[in-house]
Amino acid sequence: MRSIISKSAPSEQKQTPIQAAIHQTEWEFSDSTKRAPTEQDAEWATTFLQNGVVALKVPVADPCYTFLFLTHNGEQWSIAGLADIHIKKAGMLSDKEGLDLPMEQFVVSKLSVNTEDNQAWVFADDKKQIVIGKYPHSTAFSALKNAKVVQMNGIDAWYVKQDTGTLFYYIDQGHVVWIAGNLSERELQSLAASLPNAAVYSFPFAKPKGS
């Protein structure tokens, strides 16, 4: 794939994260052909308060994913950031740096969503995709509907199974930390338990490379 093209779309086509993702993006391939994503390309999607993430699988030979980060302004969903992930053996990592990732090799990408304080890390192999995010906890919020309360390291955390994705989140050291992806509840909890303090510089990595 050569590039991802951003497009405008009317409000009625941006009422869900998946709608907004497929109507505001277009893929351009190496042979110069173009194709807009469809709902069938969505591997999973999750929403968290005014935030959303959609993982789209690009229809190319090598596994390739487009992760779209969206925000809701009360009327519609808009794209706030994206990560383009190519799964190639030559570029995959194996040092998890203390993270309990449910894959042996992976590709990772970091980005800021809207502001420098709203950070996200994407981890992926050819089967599983994970997003770890954190942003300052500045306003009170209620647990999501149908959220399951889980005790973790002496604090409350919440697990939510949504239509196509799963979500785990908690508040730590003045930050909201959240994990989303196509993971099981056990995988999400194990990964969350391996994260360091949200305020440390190395977050989300618990150990230096090679240790």
XYZ file of C-alpha atoms in Angstrom:
211
model
C 0.000 0.000 0.000
C 1.296 3.455 -0.922
C -0.774 5.887 1.146
C -3.964 6.647 3.072
C -6.085 9.497 1.731
C -8.348 11.557 3.992
C -11.801 12.481 2.661
C -14.677 14.642 3.833
C -18.056 13.072 4.547
C -21.506 14.390 5.520
C -22.606 14.183 9.133
C -25.071 11.354 8.458
C -22.143 9.146 7.408
C -20.271 9.777 10.676
C -22.764 8.558 13.286
C -20.665 5.571 14.423
C -16.881 5.101 14.567
C -16.972 2.484 11.786
C -19.126 4.716 9.577
C -16.765 7.632 10.098
C -13.707 5.472 9.436
C -14.864 3.996 6.146
C -16.366 7.211 4.759
C -13.423 9.482 5.605
C -10.539 7.351 4.324
C -9.355 5.793 1.087
C -6.419 3.497 0.394
C -4.057 4.089 -2.523
C -2.108 0.979 -3.534
C 1.303 0.633 -5.144
C -0.291 0.119 -8.582
C -2.045 3.529 -8.191
C -5.495 1.978 -7.764
C -7.686 3.321 -4.961
C -10.320 1.731 -2.764
C -12.429 2.937 0.124
C -12.734 0.611 3.137
C -15.999 -1.228 3.744
C -17.588 -2.463 6.958
C -16.246 -5.934 6.121
C -12.694 -4.551 6.416
C -13.265 -3.619 10.070
C -11.508 -6.192 12.249
C -12.839 -4.618 15.426
C -13.943 -1.308 16.905
C -14.383 0.042 20.398
C -15.722 3.229 21.978
C -14.646 4.768 25.260
C -16.501 7.884 26.440
C -15.913 10.377 23.591
C -13.153 8.276 22.030
C -13.251 5.499 19.455
C -10.787 3.175 17.729
C -11.386 1.226 14.527
C -8.953 -1.403 13.213
C -9.247 -1.869 9.446
C -7.528 -4.721 7.615
C -6.087 -3.555 4.310
C -6.837 -5.980 1.423
C -3.228 -6.653 0.382
C -1.082 -9.795 0.338
C 1.009 -8.986 3.428
C -0.991 -8.330 6.604
C -1.508 -4.589 6.914
C -3.781 -2.619 9.227
C -5.011 0.949 9.451
C -5.893 2.042 12.993
C -8.140 5.092 13.128
C -8.559 7.077 16.343
C -11.768 9.094 16.523
C -13.443 11.617 18.804
C -17.133 12.479 19.213
C -18.221 16.117 19.449
C -21.810 15.408 20.473
C -23.104 15.152 16.917
C -20.662 13.060 14.890
C -17.398 11.105 14.931
C -14.250 12.635 13.442
C -10.805 11.160 12.817
C -8.197 12.502 15.252
C -5.235 10.288 14.376
C -4.149 7.147 12.573
C -1.476 4.470 12.582
C -0.533 2.432 9.514
C 0.890 -0.971 10.500
C 2.610 -3.369 8.079
C 3.260 -6.872 9.432
C 6.563 -7.947 7.898
C 8.899 -10.489 9.474
C 11.938 -8.320 8.820
C 10.524 -5.463 10.879
C 9.028 -7.387 13.795
C 10.245 -7.140 17.392
C 10.492 -9.828 20.053
C 11.633 -7.839 23.115
C 8.414 -7.069 25.007
C 10.220 -4.837 27.539
C 8.222 -6.275 30.435
C 4.813 -6.222 28.747
C 2.705 -9.380 28.884
C 1.765 -9.215 25.208
C -0.152 -12.229 23.827
C 2.190 -12.551 20.838
C 5.818 -13.593 20.434
C 6.691 -11.130 17.672
C 4.992 -7.853 16.882
C 5.124 -4.449 15.237
C 4.667 -1.340 17.385
C 3.806 2.273 16.602
C 3.355 5.307 18.867
C 1.238 8.371 18.159
C -0.400 11.368 19.815
C -4.147 11.806 19.370
C -5.192 15.484 19.174
C -2.734 16.567 21.900
C 0.735 15.539 23.084
C -0.774 14.400 26.400
C -3.165 11.951 24.706
C -0.813 9.141 23.714
C -1.400 5.728 22.176
C 0.722 2.703 21.286
C -0.377 0.114 18.728
C 0.931 -3.476 18.884
C 0.044 -6.009 16.203
C 0.904 -9.305 14.581
C -1.047 -11.145 11.895
C -3.743 -12.267 14.359
C -4.015 -9.850 17.281
C -4.097 -6.082 17.473
C -3.810 -4.074 20.674
C -3.985 -0.377 21.488
C -2.670 0.960 24.803
C -3.520 4.572 25.524
C -3.303 7.124 28.307
C -4.416 10.714 28.777
C -4.726 13.104 31.765
C -7.695 12.437 34.030
C -9.175 15.928 34.210
C -12.938 15.367 34.453
C -15.085 12.907 36.393
C -16.715 10.102 34.442
C -18.967 7.147 35.129
C -18.176 3.530 34.339
C -19.432 2.446 30.947
C -22.715 0.575 30.771
C -22.254 -3.180 31.279
C -18.697 -2.630 32.537
C -17.396 -5.351 34.848
C -15.455 -4.084 37.874
C -12.101 -5.812 38.334
C -9.671 -5.346 41.220
C -6.103 -4.772 40.015
C -3.181 -3.845 42.246
C -5.564 -2.448 44.842
C -7.535 -0.203 42.490
C -10.768 -0.559 40.534
C -10.502 -1.287 36.830
C -13.268 -1.909 34.315
C -13.615 -4.526 31.595
C -16.120 -4.112 28.769
C -16.941 -6.523 25.957
C -18.370 -4.567 23.045
C -19.821 -5.730 19.732
C -16.520 -6.381 17.976
C -13.790 -5.465 20.449
C -12.862 -5.512 24.112
C -11.819 -2.702 26.432
C -10.060 -2.480 29.796
C -9.448 0.814 31.597
C -8.495 2.296 34.969
C -7.250 5.515 36.601
C -3.632 5.690 37.772
C -1.468 8.606 38.909
C -3.704 11.233 37.350
C -4.085 9.410 34.041
C -6.805 7.355 32.402
C -5.133 4.202 31.068
C -7.027 2.110 28.535
C -6.366 -1.018 26.491
C -8.467 -2.095 23.510
C -8.249 -4.828 20.904
C -9.381 -8.274 19.862
C -8.238 -9.857 23.127
C -9.896 -12.048 25.722
C -10.665 -10.731 29.197
C -7.780 -12.757 30.612
C -5.330 -11.404 28.027
C -6.414 -7.826 28.735
C -6.073 -8.223 32.505
C -2.652 -9.865 32.211
C -1.427 -7.101 29.929
C -2.807 -4.374 32.205
C -1.156 -5.962 35.249
C 2.226 -5.823 33.488
C 2.037 -2.072 32.807
C 4.194 0.233 34.940
C 3.012 3.295 36.844
C 1.236 5.579 34.365
C 3.431 8.530 35.340
C 6.792 6.937 34.509
C 8.642 8.120 31.415
C 8.983 4.620 29.949
C 5.215 3.907 29.945
C 3.857 1.513 28.697
C 7.127 -0.418 28.904
C 8.087 -1.820 32.293
C 11.703 -2.795 31.542
C 14.509 -1.336 29.414
C 15.226 -2.992 26.090
C 17.277 -6.158 26.380
C 16.825 -6.574 30.144
